[in-house]
Amino acid sequence: AQKVTQAQTEISVVEKEDVTLDCVYETRDTTYYLFWYKQPPSGELVFLIRRNSFDEQNEISGRYSWNFQKSTSSFNFTITASQVVDSAVYFCALSEAIWGSGAGSYQLTFGKGTKLSVIP
Amino acid sequence: NAGVMQNPRHLVRRRGQEARLRCSPMKGHSHVYWYRQLPEEGLKFMVYLQKENIIDESGMPKERFSAEFPKEGPSILRIQQVVRGDSAAYFCASSLTRDGSGNTIYFGEGSWLTVV
């Protein structure tokens, strides 16, 4: 069975600090997909990134970066120079591959989320 | 994700009433999914539909919950005889194909159901 663990329930940082949100996953598949979503106070889910298990390159997008470590089953998310607008709940999610197809399952398994508060 | 439209955004129902949540997928998307987010929890898969077909309802509670995606019109998640435990955010998502990886699943803004 697949599982996603976000051990940090809540994090508070002062504006301009860097912050890393941890995500550890469990899966039996060798092909799988990892996601990060942001849920601001307004409630909508905002897609941030999708990675497949064959691509371990770290990715950077502006102030956001992701560190995928297959050896430790982790897909951590770092926000550099945090801003108040980054305050939100962040969810890590996993989908396993549909056997034989290389495609991802439509069922995403979500972690419980990490609530990030950036204090001005 | 702005293309997946859900309504109502907020719904209040008394115990025993019915709740109907609507979802219009992104243009061109024929695959629709419903997820539920209970307080302090991550989202959990409920059901996957294509036009006029329920493909996978393994996450749906056995009673009182139903979903449809008719040939014309939005997908509907229906909860009969609501109870306090049904209070949650219900998210609809859509994708171009069944593949939740190569074609990222896009989520709507959610419908918040409160049962009083």
Tab-separated table of C-alpha atoms in Angstrom:
chain	number	residue	atom	x	y	z
A	1	ALA	CA	0.000	0.000	0.000
A	2	GLN	CA	1.177	3.492	-0.691
A	3	LYS	CA	1.616	6.074	1.999
A	4	VAL	CA	2.781	9.674	2.223
A	5	THR	CA	4.068	11.129	5.458
A	6	GLN	CA	4.517	14.802	6.152
A	7	ALA	CA	5.902	14.758	9.653
A	8	GLN	CA	5.788	18.511	10.136
A	9	THR	CA	2.273	19.512	11.036
A	10	GLU	CA	2.959	23.221	11.378
A	11	ILE	CA	5.971	25.425	10.719
A	12	SER	CA	6.417	29.117	11.440
A	13	VAL	CA	9.205	31.176	9.933
A	14	VAL	CA	10.025	34.833	9.762
A	15	GLU	CA	9.811	36.456	6.378
A	16	LYS	CA	12.922	36.019	4.205
A	17	GLU	CA	13.985	32.861	5.993
A	18	ASP	CA	14.388	29.659	4.016
A	19	VAL	CA	12.145	26.755	4.912
A	20	THR	CA	12.079	23.091	3.924
A	21	LEU	CA	8.952	20.969	3.993
A	22	ASP	CA	9.584	17.274	4.326
A	23	CYS	CA	7.805	14.492	2.480
A	24	VAL	CA	8.524	10.787	2.857
A	25	TYR	CA	6.658	8.215	0.836
A	26	GLU	CA	6.160	4.463	0.695
A	27	THR	CA	5.336	2.500	-2.413
A	28	ARG	CA	5.957	-0.969	-3.816
A	29	ASP	CA	6.120	0.301	-7.366
A	30	THR	CA	9.295	1.164	-9.171
A	31	THR	CA	7.395	3.635	-11.332
A	32	TYR	CA	5.462	6.313	-9.551
A	33	TYR	CA	4.756	10.022	-9.554
A	34	LEU	CA	5.142	12.623	-6.865
A	35	PHE	CA	3.301	15.907	-6.529
A	36	TRP	CA	3.246	19.010	-4.389
A	37	TYR	CA	0.127	21.134	-3.999
A	38	LYS	CA	-0.417	24.403	-2.168
A	39	GLN	CA	-3.662	25.208	-0.389
A	40	PRO	CA	-3.792	28.902	0.564
A	41	PRO	CA	-6.287	30.188	3.154
A	42	SER	CA	-8.840	30.707	0.382
A	43	GLY	CA	-8.995	26.933	0.109
A	44	GLU	CA	-8.250	26.076	-3.514
A	45	LEU	CA	-5.599	23.537	-4.429
A	46	VAL	CA	-2.767	24.902	-6.500
A	47	PHE	CA	-0.588	22.473	-8.427
A	48	LEU	CA	3.129	23.128	-7.915
A	49	ILE	CA	5.081	20.235	-9.368
A	50	ARG	CA	4.948	16.659	-10.643
A	51	ARG	CA	7.975	14.368	-10.835
A	52	ASN	CA	8.308	10.801	-12.013
A	53	SER	CA	10.406	8.235	-10.234
A	54	PHE	CA	12.944	7.985	-13.040
A	55	ASP	CA	13.871	11.616	-12.872
A	56	GLU	CA	15.926	12.347	-9.783
A	57	GLN	CA	17.168	15.693	-10.941
A	58	ASN	CA	16.444	18.429	-8.497
A	59	GLU	CA	14.241	21.178	-9.813
A	60	ILE	CA	14.216	24.882	-9.177
A	61	SER	CA	11.440	27.284	-10.042
A	62	GLY	CA	12.054	30.776	-8.792
A	63	ARG	CA	12.144	30.639	-4.999
A	64	TYR	CA	10.908	27.045	-4.984
A	65	SER	CA	13.115	24.006	-5.225
A	66	TRP	CA	12.531	20.291	-4.837
A	67	ASN	CA	14.955	17.624	-3.713
A	68	PHE	CA	14.031	14.103	-4.796
A	69	GLN	CA	16.046	11.401	-3.059
A	70	LYS	CA	14.954	7.956	-4.142
A	71	SER	CA	17.389	6.276	-1.737
A	72	THR	CA	15.563	7.780	1.235
A	73	SER	CA	12.107	7.890	-0.405
A	74	SER	CA	11.903	11.609	0.142
A	75	PHE	CA	10.682	14.496	-1.965
A	76	ASN	CA	11.380	17.636	0.028
A	77	PHE	CA	10.287	21.131	-0.890
A	78	THR	CA	12.298	24.249	-0.067
A	79	ILE	CA	11.116	27.827	-0.233
A	80	THR	CA	13.935	30.330	-0.333
A	81	ALA	CA	13.477	33.834	1.091
A	82	SER	CA	9.954	33.091	2.239
A	83	GLN	CA	7.212	35.659	1.862
A	84	VAL	CA	3.915	36.180	3.650
A	85	VAL	CA	2.074	35.026	0.523
A	86	ASP	CA	3.706	31.625	0.961
A	87	SER	CA	1.559	31.047	4.047
A	88	ALA	CA	-0.560	28.026	3.209
A	89	VAL	CA	-0.966	24.316	3.760
A	90	TYR	CA	1.304	22.308	1.501
A	91	PHE	CA	0.436	18.769	0.470
A	92	CYS	CA	2.718	16.117	-0.917
A	93	ALA	CA	1.021	13.374	-2.962
A	94	LEU	CA	1.914	10.128	-4.699
A	95	SER	CA	0.383	8.165	-7.522
A	96	GLU	CA	1.521	4.710	-8.478
A	97	ALA	CA	1.906	3.536	-12.034
A	98	ILE	CA	-0.707	1.581	-13.864
A	99	TRP	CA	1.025	-1.764	-14.341
A	100	GLY	CA	2.550	-2.279	-17.749
A	101	SER	CA	1.674	1.136	-19.075
A	102	GLY	CA	4.157	3.484	-17.482
A	103	ALA	CA	1.226	5.784	-16.857
A	104	GLY	CA	0.201	7.103	-13.475
A	105	SER	CA	-2.824	5.994	-11.556
A	106	TYR	CA	-5.590	8.542	-11.200
A	107	GLN	CA	-5.686	7.886	-7.471
A	108	LEU	CA	-3.446	10.291	-5.660
A	109	THR	CA	-2.486	9.495	-2.091
A	110	PHE	CA	-2.017	12.668	-0.112
A	111	GLY	CA	-0.071	13.389	3.031
A	112	LYS	CA	-1.848	15.228	5.815
A	113	GLY	CA	-0.215	18.499	4.896
A	114	THR	CA	2.155	20.972	6.510
A	115	LYS	CA	0.785	24.330	7.539
A	116	LEU	CA	3.347	27.021	6.854
A	117	SER	CA	3.000	30.426	8.492
A	118	VAL	CA	5.328	33.163	7.330
A	119	ILE	CA	5.467	35.991	9.837
A	120	PRO	CA	6.215	39.494	8.582
B	1	ASN	CA	-6.609	24.555	-12.067
B	2	ALA	CA	-8.735	27.609	-12.641
B	3	GLY	CA	-10.624	25.720	-15.370
B	4	VAL	CA	-12.363	23.198	-13.079
B	5	MET	CA	-15.504	24.883	-11.810
B	6	GLN	CA	-17.234	23.789	-8.662
B	7	ASN	CA	-20.383	25.096	-7.075
B	8	PRO	CA	-21.489	25.940	-4.591
B	9	ARG	CA	-18.265	26.989	-2.845
B	10	HIS	CA	-19.987	26.817	0.507
B	11	LEU	CA	-23.082	24.860	1.436
B	12	VAL	CA	-24.833	24.549	4.779
B	13	ARG	CA	-27.276	21.727	5.336
B	14	ARG	CA	-29.210	20.507	8.338
B	15	ARG	CA	-28.866	16.910	9.379
B	16	GLY	CA	-31.077	14.717	7.221
B	17	GLN	CA	-31.125	17.022	4.202
B	18	GLU	CA	-29.567	16.330	0.854
B	19	ALA	CA	-26.427	17.991	-0.481
B	20	ARG	CA	-25.656	18.309	-4.187
B	21	LEU	CA	-22.242	19.415	-5.322
B	22	ARG	CA	-21.573	20.231	-8.943
B	23	CYS	CA	-18.411	20.095	-10.984
B	24	SER	CA	-17.679	21.181	-14.537
B	25	PRO	CA	-14.317	19.830	-15.726
B	26	MET	CA	-11.764	21.776	-17.685
B	27	LYS	CA	-12.639	22.216	-21.315
B	28	GLY	CA	-11.813	19.080	-23.236
B	29	HIS	CA	-11.423	16.916	-20.134
B	30	SER	CA	-13.626	13.845	-19.961
B	31	HIS	CA	-12.212	12.299	-16.783
B	32	VAL	CA	-13.576	13.551	-13.476
B	33	TYR	CA	-12.558	12.653	-9.942
B	34	TRP	CA	-13.989	13.550	-6.563
B	35	TYR	CA	-11.860	13.804	-3.435
B	36	ARG	CA	-12.877	14.573	0.129
B	37	GLN	CA	-10.836	16.550	2.635
B	38	LEU	CA	-11.859	16.049	6.227
B	39	PRO	CA	-10.696	18.641	8.794
B	40	GLU	CA	-6.942	18.452	9.465
B	41	GLU	CA	-6.556	15.708	6.871
B	42	GLY	CA	-5.211	15.354	3.382
B	43	LEU	CA	-7.460	14.635	0.454
B	44	LYS	CA	-8.825	11.143	-0.045
B	45	PHE	CA	-10.024	9.709	-3.338
B	46	MET	CA	-13.732	8.975	-3.598
B	47	VAL	CA	-14.758	8.258	-7.180
B	48	TYR	CA	-13.636	8.426	-10.790
B	49	LEU	CA	-16.110	9.016	-13.583
B	50	GLN	CA	-16.165	9.379	-17.297
B	51	LYS	CA	-19.160	10.561	-19.257
B	52	GLU	CA	-22.144	8.418	-18.221
B	53	ASN	CA	-19.891	5.885	-16.493
B	54	ILE	CA	-18.593	5.299	-13.001
B	55	ILE	CA	-15.155	3.804	-13.460
B	56	ASP	CA	-14.000	3.450	-9.865
B	57	GLU	CA	-16.036	4.204	-6.752
B	58	SER	CA	-13.782	2.365	-4.321
B	59	GLY	CA	-13.417	5.429	-2.106
B	60	MET	CA	-17.105	6.221	-1.821
B	61	PRO	CA	-18.943	5.491	1.422
B	62	LYS	CA	-21.302	2.596	0.829
B	63	GLU	CA	-24.442	4.434	1.789
B	64	ARG	CA	-25.950	7.854	1.104
B	65	PHE	CA	-23.253	8.931	-1.385
B	66	SER	CA	-23.628	8.786	-5.139
B	67	ALA	CA	-22.004	10.407	-8.126
B	68	GLU	CA	-22.852	10.862	-11.759
B	69	PHE	CA	-21.396	12.473	-14.830
B	70	PRO	CA	-24.165	12.712	-17.421
B	71	LYS	CA	-23.702	13.093	-21.128
B	72	GLU	CA	-24.708	16.725	-20.833
B	73	GLY	CA	-24.012	18.910	-17.857
B	74	PRO	CA	-21.739	18.831	-14.850
B	75	SER	CA	-20.757	15.968	-12.636
B	76	ILE	CA	-22.851	15.760	-9.482
B	77	LEU	CA	-21.827	14.409	-6.100
B	78	ARG	CA	-24.943	13.726	-4.090
B	79	ILE	CA	-25.078	13.101	-0.366
B	80	GLN	CA	-28.418	12.023	1.025
B	81	GLN	CA	-29.497	12.403	4.644
B	82	VAL	CA	-26.358	14.266	5.606
B	83	VAL	CA	-24.816	13.811	9.035
B	84	ARG	CA	-22.312	15.981	10.915
B	85	GLY	CA	-19.478	13.683	9.862
B	86	ASP	CA	-20.085	14.619	6.224
B	87	SER	CA	-18.835	18.133	6.942
B	88	ALA	CA	-15.767	18.460	4.765
B	89	ALA	CA	-14.329	20.048	1.681
B	90	TYR	CA	-15.151	18.179	-1.506
B	91	PHE	CA	-12.759	18.673	-4.378
B	92	CYS	CA	-13.420	17.826	-7.959
B	93	ALA	CA	-10.574	17.257	-10.388
B	94	SER	CA	-10.338	16.532	-14.068
B	95	SER	CA	-7.765	15.280	-16.522
B	96	LEU	CA	-7.408	14.980	-20.255
B	97	THR	CA	-6.821	11.256	-20.091
B	98	ARG	CA	-6.922	8.579	-17.462
B	99	ASP	CA	-3.236	9.035	-16.844
B	100	GLY	CA	-2.762	11.037	-13.681
B	101	SER	CA	0.879	11.529	-14.361
B	102	GLY	CA	1.616	12.612	-17.874
B	103	ASN	CA	-1.558	14.673	-17.875
B	104	THR	CA	-1.667	16.304	-14.532
B	105	ILE	CA	-4.909	16.173	-12.665
B	106	TYR	CA	-6.302	19.665	-12.170
B	107	PHE	CA	-8.339	20.456	-9.089
B	108	GLY	CA	-11.234	22.824	-8.645
B	109	GLU	CA	-11.546	25.287	-5.790
B	110	GLY	CA	-13.548	22.912	-3.647
B	111	SER	CA	-17.011	22.900	-2.126
B	112	TRP	CA	-17.195	23.281	1.647
B	113	LEU	CA	-20.098	21.411	3.162
B	114	THR	CA	-21.146	22.210	6.712
B	115	VAL	CA	-23.800	20.085	8.354
B	116	VAL	CA	-25.528	21.708	11.312
